[in-house]
Coordinates of C-alpha atoms and ligand atoms in Angstrom, one line a residue:
M1348 CA 1.7 -9.7 28.5
N1349 CA -0.4 -6.9 27.8
S1350 CA -3.9 -4.9 28.8
A1351 CA -6.2 -4.1 26.9
T1352 CA -8.4 -0.9 27.6
T1353 CA -11.7 -0.2 25.9
K1354 CA -12.0 3.5 24.6
A1355 CA -15.3 4.7 23.6
V1356 CA -16.9 5.2 20.4
T1357 CA -15.9 8.6 18.5
S1358 CA -17.9 10.4 16.0
G1359 CA -15.3 13.7 16.2
P1360 CA -14.5 15.3 13.1
L1361 CA -11.0 14.2 11.4
S1362 CA -8.0 16.5 12.0
A1363 CA -6.9 18.3 9.3
G1364 CA -3.6 16.0 8.7
Q1365 CA -5.9 13.4 8.6
R1366 CA -8.6 15.1 6.0
V1367 CA -5.2 16.3 3.8
A1368 CA -4.2 12.5 3.6
M1369 CA -8.0 11.1 3.1
H1370 CA -7.7 13.2 0.2
Y1371 CA -4.6 11.6 -1.0
F1372 CA -6.3 8.1 -0.2
V1373 CA -9.1 8.6 -2.2
A1374 CA -7.0 9.8 -5.0
A1375 CA -4.7 6.9 -5.0
M1376 CA -7.5 4.4 -5.3
V1377 CA -8.9 6.3 -8.5
L1378 CA -5.2 5.8 -9.8
F1379 CA -4.9 2.1 -8.8
F1380 CA -8.2 0.9 -10.8
A1381 CA -6.7 3.3 -13.9
Q1382 CA -3.4 0.9 -13.3
I1383 CA -5.4 -1.9 -13.0
L1384 CA -7.1 -1.0 -15.8
F1385 CA -4.8 -0.4 -18.1
G1386 CA -2.5 -3.6 -17.4
M1387 CA -5.4 -5.9 -18.6
I1388 CA -5.9 -3.9 -21.8
S1389 CA -1.7 -4.1 -21.9
G1390 CA -2.1 -8.3 -21.2
M1391 CA -4.9 -8.0 -23.6
Q1392 CA -3.0 -6.7 -26.7
Y1393 CA 0.0 -9.2 -26.0
I1394 CA -2.7 -11.9 -26.7
M1395 CA -4.9 -9.7 -29.2
P1396 CA -2.1 -7.7 -30.8
D1397 CA -5.0 -5.8 -32.9
L1398 CA -6.7 -4.4 -29.9
F1399 CA -6.9 -0.8 -30.2
Y1400 CA -4.4 -0.7 -32.9
N1401 CA -3.3 3.1 -34.1
Q1402 CA -5.8 4.3 -31.5
L1403 CA -4.5 3.2 -27.7
D1404 CA -1.1 1.6 -28.6
F1405 CA 0.4 -0.7 -26.4
N1406 CA 3.1 1.4 -25.5
V1407 CA 1.2 4.3 -24.7
T1408 CA -1.5 1.6 -21.9
R1409 CA 2.1 0.0 -20.6
M1410 CA 3.0 3.5 -19.8
V1411 CA 0.2 4.8 -18.3
H1412 CA -0.4 1.4 -16.3
I1413 CA 3.2 2.0 -14.7
N1414 CA 2.7 5.8 -14.4
A1415 CA -0.5 5.4 -12.8
M1416 CA 1.6 2.8 -10.4
V1417 CA 4.0 5.0 -9.6
V1418 CA 1.8 8.0 -8.8
W1419 CA -0.5 6.4 -7.0
L1420 CA 2.0 4.2 -4.8
L1421 CA 3.3 7.8 -3.9
F1422 CA 0.0 9.5 -3.4
G1423 CA -0.3 6.8 -0.9
F1424 CA 2.9 7.2 1.3
I1425 CA 2.0 11.2 1.7
G1426 CA -1.5 10.0 3.0
S1427 CA 0.1 7.8 5.2
I1428 CA 2.4 10.2 6.5
Y1429 CA -0.1 12.9 6.7
W1430 CA -2.0 10.4 8.8
L1431 CA 0.9 9.9 11.3
V1432 CA 2.7 12.7 11.6
E1433 CA 0.5 14.9 14.3
D1434 CA -0.1 11.7 16.5
E1435 CA 3.9 10.7 16.1
A1436 CA 4.5 14.3 16.6
G1437 CA 2.0 14.7 19.3
T1438 CA 1.0 18.2 17.5
D1439 CA -1.4 19.6 14.7
L1440 CA 0.1 19.8 11.0
V1441 CA 1.5 23.5 11.2
A1442 CA 0.3 24.2 7.5
A1443 CA -2.9 22.3 6.4
K1444 CA -4.8 24.7 4.1
L1445 CA -1.4 24.8 2.4
A1446 CA -1.1 21.1 2.0
M1447 CA -4.9 20.8 0.6
I1448 CA -4.6 23.3 -1.8
N1449 CA -0.6 21.3 -2.6
F1450 CA -3.0 18.3 -3.1
W1451 CA -5.0 20.2 -5.5
I1452 CA -2.6 21.4 -8.0
L1453 CA -0.5 17.6 -7.9
T1454 CA -4.0 15.9 -8.5
A1455 CA -5.3 18.4 -11.6
A1456 CA -1.4 17.9 -12.7
V1457 CA -1.1 14.1 -12.8
T1458 CA -4.7 14.4 -14.8
V1459 CA -3.5 16.8 -16.7
V1460 CA -0.6 14.4 -17.5
V1461 CA -2.0 11.5 -18.1
L1462 CA -4.9 13.4 -20.3
V1463 CA -1.8 14.2 -22.7
Y1464 CA -0.3 10.5 -22.6
L1465 CA -3.8 9.4 -24.3
F1466 CA -4.1 12.4 -26.7
V1467 CA -0.5 13.0 -28.2
Q1468 CA 0.4 9.5 -28.4
I1469 CA 2.6 9.9 -31.6
G1470 CA 4.8 13.0 -32.8
P1471 CA 8.3 13.6 -33.0
G1472 CA 10.6 13.3 -30.0
E1473 CA 12.5 16.7 -30.2
L1474 CA 13.4 18.9 -27.0
K1475 CA 9.6 20.4 -27.3
S1476 CA 8.2 17.0 -26.3
I1477 CA 10.1 16.4 -23.9
W1478 CA 8.9 19.8 -22.0
L1479 CA 4.9 19.5 -23.1
I1480 CA 4.3 15.9 -23.7
N1481 CA 6.8 13.2 -22.2
E1482 CA 10.6 12.6 -21.1
G1483 CA 10.6 9.4 -22.4
R1484 CA 12.1 7.8 -19.0
E1485 CA 9.9 4.5 -18.3
Y1486 CA 8.8 4.9 -15.0
I1487 CA 8.7 8.3 -14.7
E1488 CA 7.7 9.7 -17.9
A1489 CA 6.1 12.8 -17.1
P1490 CA 7.4 16.0 -19.0
R1491 CA 9.5 18.7 -17.6
W1492 CA 7.0 20.7 -16.6
A1493 CA 5.2 18.3 -14.6
D1494 CA 8.6 17.2 -13.2
I1495 CA 9.1 21.0 -11.9
G1496 CA 5.4 21.1 -10.8
I1497 CA 6.3 17.4 -8.7
V1498 CA 9.0 19.0 -7.1
F1499 CA 7.7 22.1 -5.9
C1500 CA 4.6 20.1 -4.2
V1501 CA 7.3 17.4 -2.7
L1502 CA 9.0 20.8 -1.1
V1503 CA 5.7 22.0 0.4
F1504 CA 5.2 18.3 1.7
F1505 CA 8.0 18.1 2.7
Y1506 CA 8.3 21.8 4.8
N1507 CA 4.7 20.4 6.5
V1508 CA 6.0 17.4 7.6
A1509 CA 9.9 18.2 8.9
A1510 CA 8.3 21.8 10.3
T1511 CA 5.3 19.9 12.2
F1512 CA 7.7 17.1 13.7
M1513 CA 10.2 20.3 14.6
K1514 CA 7.1 21.9 16.7
G1515 CA 6.3 18.8 18.0
R1516 CA 8.0 16.3 19.3
W1517 CA 10.6 14.0 17.5
S1518 CA 11.4 10.5 17.8
G1519 CA 13.3 7.3 16.4
I1520 CA 10.8 6.4 13.6
S1521 CA 10.1 10.1 12.6
G1522 CA 14.0 11.1 12.4
V1523 CA 14.3 8.4 10.1
L1524 CA 11.4 9.3 8.0
V1525 CA 12.4 12.9 7.4
L1526 CA 16.1 12.3 6.7
D1527 CA 14.7 9.3 4.4
L1528 CA 12.0 11.6 2.6
V1529 CA 15.5 13.9 1.8
A1530 CA 17.0 11.5 -0.4
L1531 CA 13.9 10.3 -1.6
A1532 CA 13.1 13.3 -2.8
G1533 CA 16.4 14.3 -3.9
L1534 CA 16.9 11.2 -6.1
Y1535 CA 14.2 12.5 -7.9
L1536 CA 16.2 15.3 -9.4
A1537 CA 18.6 12.9 -11.1
G1538 CA 16.1 11.6 -13.4
M1539 CA 15.3 14.8 -14.9
Y1540 CA 19.0 15.3 -16.4
F1541 CA 19.1 14.6 -20.3
T1542 CA 21.6 14.0 -22.3
P1543 CA 21.7 12.0 -25.9
N1544 CA 24.0 9.4 -24.9
I1545 CA 22.0 6.3 -23.9
S1546 CA 24.4 4.8 -21.4
V1547 CA 24.7 7.5 -19.4
D1548 CA 20.7 8.4 -19.4
Q1549 CA 20.3 5.0 -17.8
H1550 CA 23.2 5.3 -15.5
W1551 CA 21.2 8.3 -13.7
W1552 CA 17.7 7.0 -14.4
W1553 CA 18.5 4.1 -12.4
W1554 CA 19.4 6.4 -9.5
V1555 CA 16.1 7.0 -9.4
I1556 CA 14.5 3.8 -9.9
H1557 CA 16.9 1.2 -8.3
L1558 CA 17.5 4.0 -5.1
W1559 CA 13.5 4.6 -5.0
V1560 CA 12.5 1.1 -4.6
E1561 CA 15.3 -0.8 -3.1
A1562 CA 16.6 1.8 -0.4
T1563 CA 14.4 5.0 -0.1
W1564 CA 11.1 3.6 -0.2
E1565 CA 11.4 0.8 1.8
V1566 CA 13.0 2.7 4.4
L1567 CA 9.9 4.9 3.8
V1568 CA 7.6 1.9 4.3
G1569 CA 9.8 0.6 7.0
C1570 CA 9.1 3.4 9.0
V1571 CA 5.1 3.6 7.9
M1572 CA 5.6 -0.7 9.5
A1573 CA 6.5 0.1 12.8
W1574 CA 3.9 3.1 13.1
G1575 CA 1.4 0.4 11.8
L1576 CA 2.4 -2.2 14.4
I1577 CA 2.4 -0.3 17.3
K1578 CA -1.2 0.5 16.5
T1579 CA -3.0 -2.0 15.2
L1580 CA -0.8 -4.4 18.0
G1581 CA 0.4 -2.1 20.0
A1582 CA 3.6 -3.7 20.0
S1583 CA 6.7 -1.9 21.7
R1584 CA 7.9 1.3 20.5
K1585 CA 11.6 0.7 22.5
I1586 CA 11.0 -2.8 20.2
V1587 CA 10.1 -1.4 16.5
T1588 CA 12.8 1.6 16.6
T1589 CA 15.4 -1.0 17.6
W1590 CA 14.4 -3.2 14.6
L1591 CA 13.9 0.2 12.6
Y1592 CA 17.5 1.7 13.2
I1593 CA 19.0 -2.0 12.0
E1594 CA 16.8 -2.6 9.1
V1595 CA 17.5 0.5 7.7
A1596 CA 21.4 -0.1 8.4
M1597 CA 21.4 -3.1 6.1
M1598 CA 19.2 -1.6 3.2
F1599 CA 21.6 1.0 2.7
G1600 CA 24.3 -1.3 3.2
S1601 CA 23.1 -3.1 0.5
G1602 CA 20.9 -1.3 -1.4
I1603 CA 23.2 2.0 -2.4
L1604 CA 25.8 0.1 -4.1
G1605 CA 23.1 -2.8 -5.6
L1606 CA 22.5 -0.3 -8.1
G1607 CA 25.1 -2.2 -9.8
H1608 CA 23.0 -5.0 -10.7
H1609 CA 21.3 -2.2 -13.0
Y1610 CA 24.6 -1.7 -14.6
F1611 CA 25.7 -5.4 -16.3
W1612 CA 25.1 -4.4 -19.8
I1613 CA 24.2 -0.6 -20.4
G1614 CA 27.5 0.2 -21.4
T1615 CA 29.2 1.4 -17.5
P1616 CA 32.7 -0.1 -16.5
E1617 CA 32.8 -3.5 -16.3
Y1618 CA 34.0 -3.6 -12.5
W1619 CA 30.1 -3.3 -11.6
L1620 CA 29.6 -7.2 -13.0
T1621 CA 31.4 -7.9 -9.2
I1622 CA 30.1 -5.3 -7.4
G1623 CA 26.5 -5.2 -8.3
G1624 CA 26.9 -8.7 -8.1
F1625 CA 27.5 -8.9 -4.7
F1626 CA 26.0 -6.2 -2.6
S1627 CA 22.8 -6.8 -4.6
A1628 CA 22.9 -10.6 -3.3
L1629 CA 22.9 -9.1 0.5
E1630 CA 20.1 -7.3 -0.5
P1631 CA 17.4 -9.8 0.7
I1632 CA 19.0 -9.9 4.2
P1633 CA 16.6 -6.5 5.7
L1634 CA 14.3 -8.6 3.7
V1635 CA 14.0 -11.2 6.1
A1636 CA 15.0 -9.1 9.2
M1637 CA 11.6 -6.8 8.1
V1638 CA 9.7 -10.9 8.0
V1639 CA 11.3 -11.9 11.3
H1640 CA 9.9 -8.5 12.7
A1641 CA 6.4 -8.0 11.8
V1642 CA 5.9 -11.9 12.7
Y1643 CA 7.8 -11.5 16.1
D1644 CA 5.7 -8.7 16.9
S1645 CA 2.1 -10.2 15.8
G1646 CA 2.8 -13.8 17.8
R1647 CA 4.5 -12.0 21.1
H1648 CA 0.6 -9.8 20.7
G1649 CA -1.0 -12.9 20.0
F1650 CA -2.7 -11.3 17.1
K1651 CA -5.0 -9.5 18.9
S1652 CA -5.8 -6.9 17.0
S1653 CA -9.1 -4.5 16.6
N1654 CA -8.5 -4.2 13.0
H1655 CA -7.7 -7.1 11.4
P1656 CA -8.2 -5.8 7.4
A1657 CA -5.0 -4.0 8.5
L1658 CA -3.0 -6.2 10.2
A1659 CA -3.3 -8.8 7.4
W1660 CA -2.3 -6.2 5.2
L1661 CA 0.4 -5.5 6.9
I1662 CA 1.8 -9.5 6.9
A1663 CA 1.0 -9.4 3.0
H1664 CA 3.6 -6.8 3.0
A1665 CA 6.3 -8.6 5.3
F1666 CA 5.9 -11.3 3.0
G1667 CA 5.0 -9.6 0.1
N1668 CA 8.3 -8.2 0.4
F1669 CA 11.0 -10.8 1.2
F1670 CA 9.1 -13.0 -2.0
G1671 CA 9.1 -10.3 -4.1
A1672 CA 12.1 -8.0 -3.8
G1673 CA 14.2 -10.1 -2.0
V1674 CA 13.5 -13.6 -3.7
W1675 CA 12.1 -12.9 -7.1
G1676 CA 15.1 -10.0 -7.1
F1677 CA 17.8 -12.7 -5.9
M1678 CA 16.9 -15.1 -8.7
H1679 CA 18.4 -13.0 -11.4
T1680 CA 20.5 -10.6 -10.1
L1681 CA 24.2 -12.5 -10.5
P1682 CA 25.6 -11.1 -13.5
Q1683 CA 26.0 -15.3 -14.4
I1684 CA 22.4 -15.9 -14.5
N1685 CA 20.9 -12.2 -15.4
L1686 CA 23.0 -12.5 -18.8
Y1687 CA 20.2 -15.2 -19.8
T1688 CA 17.4 -13.7 -17.9
H1689 CA 17.7 -9.9 -18.7
G1690 CA 14.9 -8.1 -20.0
T1691 CA 12.5 -10.8 -20.2
Q1692 CA 9.2 -11.7 -19.1
W1693 CA 11.1 -13.0 -15.7
T1694 CA 12.0 -9.5 -14.9
S1695 CA 8.5 -8.7 -15.2
S1696 CA 7.5 -11.6 -12.9
H1697 CA 10.0 -9.9 -10.3
G1698 CA 8.9 -6.3 -10.7
H1699 CA 5.4 -7.0 -10.6
L1700 CA 5.5 -9.2 -7.3
A1701 CA 7.8 -6.8 -5.7
F1702 CA 5.7 -3.2 -6.5
F1703 CA 2.2 -5.2 -5.8
G1704 CA 3.8 -7.2 -2.6
A1705 CA 6.1 -4.4 -1.2
Y1706 CA 4.1 -1.3 -1.4
A1707 CA 0.3 -2.2 -2.6
T1708 CA -0.4 -4.0 0.6
I1709 CA 1.0 -1.4 2.4
N1710 CA -0.9 1.6 1.5
I1711 CA -4.2 -0.7 2.2
A1712 CA -2.9 -1.0 5.0
M1713 CA -3.0 2.0 5.7
I1714 CA -5.7 3.0 4.4
Y1715 CA -7.8 0.3 6.2
M1716 CA -6.5 2.2 9.4
A1717 CA -7.4 5.0 8.8
L1718 CA -11.0 3.9 7.8
Q1719 CA -11.7 2.4 11.2
R1720 CA -10.9 6.2 12.6
V1721 CA -12.9 7.6 9.8
R1722 CA -16.2 4.5 11.0
G1723 CA -15.8 6.4 14.2
N1724 CA -12.5 4.5 15.8
V1725 CA -14.9 0.8 16.0
W1726 CA -14.2 -2.3 16.3
M1727 CA -13.3 -4.1 12.6
S1728 CA -12.0 -7.8 14.0
A1729 CA -14.1 -10.8 14.4
G1730 CA -17.7 -10.3 14.2
L1731 CA -18.2 -7.9 11.7
A1732 CA -21.6 -7.4 10.5
D1733 CA -20.8 -9.1 7.4
N1734 CA -18.6 -11.5 8.7
G1735 CA -15.6 -9.9 7.0
W1736 CA -16.3 -11.6 3.5
K1737 CA -15.9 -8.4 1.9
W1738 CA -12.6 -7.6 3.1
K1739 CA -11.1 -11.4 3.2
W1740 CA -12.2 -12.7 -0.4
S1741 CA -10.4 -8.7 -1.4
L1742 CA -7.6 -9.7 0.2
G1743 CA -7.1 -13.7 -1.0
L1744 CA -8.3 -12.3 -5.3
L1745 CA -6.1 -9.6 -5.0
N1746 CA -3.1 -11.8 -3.4
G1747 CA -3.9 -15.0 -5.2
G1748 CA -4.1 -13.1 -8.7
M1749 CA -1.1 -11.3 -8.2
L1750 CA 0.6 -14.5 -7.6
G1751 CA -1.0 -16.7 -10.2
M1752 CA 0.3 -13.6 -12.5
T1753 CA 3.9 -14.0 -11.2
M1754 CA 4.4 -17.5 -11.6
A1755 CA 2.8 -16.8 -15.1
L1756 CA 5.6 -14.6 -16.0
L1757 CA 8.2 -16.4 -14.5
I1758 CA 7.4 -19.8 -17.0
A1759 CA 7.3 -17.6 -19.9
G1760 CA 10.8 -16.3 -18.6
Y1761 CA 11.9 -19.0 -18.3
D1762 CA 11.3 -20.1 -21.8
Q1763 CA 12.7 -17.1 -22.9
S1764 CA 16.0 -17.5 -21.4
F1765 CA 16.0 -21.0 -22.2
I1766 CA 14.7 -20.7 -26.0
E1767 CA 16.0 -17.1 -26.8
R1768 CA 19.3 -17.1 -24.7
A1769 CA 20.4 -20.6 -24.1
L1770 CA 19.5 -22.4 -27.1
E1771 CA 19.8 -19.7 -29.7
G1772 CA 22.6 -17.8 -28.2
S1773 CA 20.4 -14.3 -28.1
T1774 CA 19.8 -14.4 -32.0
W1775 CA 16.9 -11.7 -33.3
S1776 CA 15.0 -15.2 -34.7
G1777 CA 15.6 -16.5 -31.3
Y1778 CA 13.7 -13.9 -29.8
F1779 CA 10.9 -14.5 -31.9
L1780 CA 10.8 -18.6 -31.5
A1781 CA 11.1 -17.8 -28.0
Q1782 CA 7.8 -15.9 -28.0
Q1783 CA 5.9 -18.1 -30.5
S1784 CA 6.2 -21.2 -27.3
V1785 CA 3.3 -23.1 -26.1
W1786 CA 4.7 -22.3 -22.8
F1787 CA 5.0 -18.5 -23.5
L1788 CA 2.3 -18.3 -25.2
Q1789 CA -0.5 -19.4 -22.6
A1790 CA 1.6 -17.8 -19.6
M1791 CA 0.0 -14.5 -21.7
H1792 CA -2.8 -16.3 -21.6
W1793 CA -2.7 -17.0 -18.0
R1794 CA -2.0 -13.6 -17.0
V1795 CA -5.2 -12.5 -18.2
V1796 CA -7.1 -14.8 -16.5
F1797 CA -5.4 -13.7 -13.3
G1798 CA -5.6 -10.4 -13.8
L1799 CA -9.7 -10.6 -14.1
M1800 CA -9.1 -12.2 -10.7
M1801 CA -7.4 -9.3 -9.2
T1802 CA -10.3 -6.6 -10.8
F1803 CA -12.6 -8.8 -9.1
G1804 CA -10.8 -7.8 -6.2
I1805 CA -10.5 -4.6 -6.4
V1806 CA -14.2 -4.0 -7.2
L1807 CA -14.4 -6.0 -3.7
L1808 CA -11.9 -3.8 -1.8
F1809 CA -13.8 -0.9 -3.1
W1810 CA -17.1 -1.9 -1.7
D1811 CA -15.6 -3.0 1.5
M1812 CA -13.7 0.1 2.3
L1813 CA -17.1 1.9 1.7
T1814 CA -18.8 -0.2 3.5
I1815 CA -16.5 -1.7 6.4
G1816 CA -17.4 -0.6 10.2
R1817 CA -20.5 1.4 9.3
T1818 CA -23.1 -0.7 11.1
E1819 CA -20.6 -1.1 13.8
T1820 CA -21.2 -0.1 17.4
R1821 CA -18.2 -1.7 19.3
P1822 CA -15.5 0.2 20.1
I1823 CA -12.0 -0.3 19.0
Q1824 CA -9.6 -2.2 22.0
V1825 CA -7.1 0.1 22.6
L1826 CA -4.1 -1.9 23.8
S1827 CA -1.6 -0.4 25.5
P1828 CA 2.7 -1.7 24.5
A1829 CA 3.4 -4.4 26.0
P1830 CA 7.1 -4.0 28.3
G1831 CA 9.8 -4.2 27.0
Ligands
LIG1940 C1 10.6 -3.6 -3.4 C2 11.5 -3.7 -4.1 C3 11.9 -4.2 -5.6 C4 11.2 -3.5 -6.4 C5 9.4 -2.5 -6.2 C6 11.7 -3.9 -7.7 C7 11.5 -3.8 -8.9 C8 11.7 -4.0 -10.0 C9 11.3 -3.9 -11.4 C10 10.1 -2.8 -11.8 C11 12.6 -4.0 -12.5 C12 12.3 -3.7 -14.1 C13 13.1 -2.5 -14.1 C14 12.8 -2.1 -16.1 O1 12.2 -2.0 -16.4 O2 13.8 -2.3 -16.3 C15 13.3 -4.5 -11.4 C16 14.7 -5.2 -12.4 C17 15.7 -5.7 -11.6 N1 15.2 -5.9 -10.0 FE1 14.4 -5.4 -8.8 N2 12.8 -4.9 -7.3 C18 13.3 -4.7 -5.8 C19 14.0 -4.9 -5.4 C20 14.8 -5.5 -5.8 C21 16.1 -6.6 -5.4 C22 15.9 -7.0 -3.4 C23 16.9 -7.5 -6.1 C24 18.1 -7.8 -5.9 C25 18.1 -8.9 -4.6 C26 16.4 -7.2 -6.7 C27 16.4 -7.2 -8.4 C28 16.9 -7.1 -9.9 C29 17.5 -7.4 -11.0 C30 18.9 -8.0 -11.1 C31 16.6 -6.6 -12.3 C32 17.3 -6.5 -13.7 C33 16.3 -7.5 -14.3 C34 16.6 -7.5 -15.7 O3 18.2 -7.5 -15.7 O4 16.0 -7.7 -16.4 N3 15.6 -6.1 -6.8 N4 13.4 -4.6 -10.0
LIG1941 C1 -4.6 -6.5 -14.1 C2 -3.6 -6.9 -13.1 C3 -2.5 -6.3 -14.2 C4 -2.2 -6.9 -15.0 C5 -2.7 -7.8 -16.4 C6 -0.6 -6.7 -15.9 C7 -0.7 -6.4 -17.1 C8 1.1 -6.0 -17.0 C9 1.9 -6.0 -18.7 C10 0.9 -6.4 -20.0 C11 2.8 -4.8 -18.8 C12 3.5 -4.8 -19.7 C13 5.0 -6.2 -19.7 C14 5.7 -5.6 -20.9 O1 6.0 -4.7 -21.1 O2 6.2 -7.2 -21.6 C15 2.6 -4.9 -17.7 C16 4.2 -3.8 -16.5 C17 4.3 -3.9 -15.2 N1 3.3 -3.7 -14.0 FE1 1.8 -4.7 -14.6 N2 -0.4 -5.7 -14.9 C18 -1.6 -5.9 -13.4 C19 -1.2 -5.6 -12.5 C20 0.1 -5.0 -11.9 C21 -0.1 -4.5 -10.9 C22 -1.3 -4.3 -8.9 C23 1.4 -3.8 -10.3 C24 1.9 -3.4 -9.0 C25 1.3 -2.9 -8.3 C26 2.2 -4.5 -11.5 C27 3.4 -3.6 -12.2 C28 4.1 -3.4 -12.9 C29 5.2 -3.1 -13.5 C30 5.9 -2.9 -12.3 C31 5.1 -3.4 -14.9 C32 6.7 -3.3 -15.4 C33 7.5 -4.6 -15.8 C34 8.7 -4.4 -15.7 O3 9.1 -3.2 -16.8 O4 9.3 -5.4 -16.2 N3 1.1 -4.7 -12.9 N4 1.7 -5.4 -16.9
LIG1942 FE1 17.6 -3.0 -8.4

């Protein structure tokens, strides 16, 4: 079906765009580690409530945990796009120096924001604190000065990407990508709007959170996946682009009004119960399409690839997205069910599997693709010097740990829905009763056990990333696309 041609091992310097991408990838991995570290502390605080009490409180560790996640995933996306833009456009990045300066400004701003979170943990909540310390919106707590800086940096990034495609050539993938970036960046503005009315505030805050993860981020990773399948498997561009269009149409078709599943209980009009329930129930459909797409292409090429770790993480992405977002999201998206599960550990179970399964995975895949080039386009499949044990074990420990944690949280969520909501009728005493149940308490311990497993996984992942392919001399097999 597909013919394989061999290319020489290359050790030439990286292109300008690739160098910028590597900076973003390294910063992303440092923040990934911070995410896991602060996740472990938050998890420990559930079972040892006095841990770091008044020094590093749960509200701060949790905030750093999830903000580090959002930022590292965004850094990973920006890195991925810088990595693929020159290849896809067939020309050099238009403003490489600007991109590098931009990277350092953004990274410095993120560092200052985190230091302020850690050093100014308590104080009055006034307009000044919104500007300087914390905006108080979950996931995007960064103060307003940083918000404005982020908007500026994203504009520079957008200019670089769009202008590079304009200078070079356009494709189906790049067209979708650039339009999606407009929506992704534009939505961030909705999270900067301040109002003392909590319902109105939540209404707009969800525009960022939901329309990011269930619309614009999904489309972005769809583009990255399309490019990744062409590169790792030699998949046909015509086929992946067709899938991309179908997925994008379905994703926006269901994801935009699916927003309503967050408007059930925040004081918005009642018609959202119907709209949100109906459209969000359709959201898993494009995710099924994504799995079919990845498995179809992998099967068609007999899983033949010169980069097994990247391919494995791309497949982990397809399944992680389907189960974490599609199945775990669908479970609690109908208002009749959400009435019982809302805001319990069930939500956290879904949140973990979805963010990890859909977004952490594909960033790791892209980093492995970049590393192959960094190591000189060497072979990174069967018969590696260390037998590939490091990448295989880190893949297993990270995914296995995440699955275990998800199940523990799901059990805790069942416990809360049943005891607190169904039996006790959502009373204050029911809230505590549920959390004293043995099922809940055990689940909180299991979360830490599986968290530890993930911690080993991430250490091994870094070790592998630093070493894979270093001693390899066999060249990459460049797979030419299969016909049709
Ligand atoms: C990769 C895509 C997705 C990610 C990363 C994601 C992540 C999350 C997170 C983190 C939350 C908790 C938000 C909070 O702090 O309150 C949440 C809530 C929710 N998600 Fe998703 N989600 C995704 C896709 C989906 C899909 C496809 C559905 C439906 C089919 C869905 C249904 C829900 C519902 C109903 C809630 C509200 C839970 C509650 O009432 O407490 N999600 N999601
Ligand atoms: C060592 C591994 C980890 C541990 C121990 C851990 C622990 C925690 C804890 C204790 C919370 C607070 C939950 C609450 O408020 O009840 C949390 C929230 C969260 N974590 Fe993790 N976490 C880990 C890894 C991850 C990873 C890898 C991701 C995604 C890539 C992630 C995504 C999230 C999200 C989205 C939330 C907010 C959930 C919500 O509001 O429903 N965590 N985590
Ligand atoms: Fe949502």
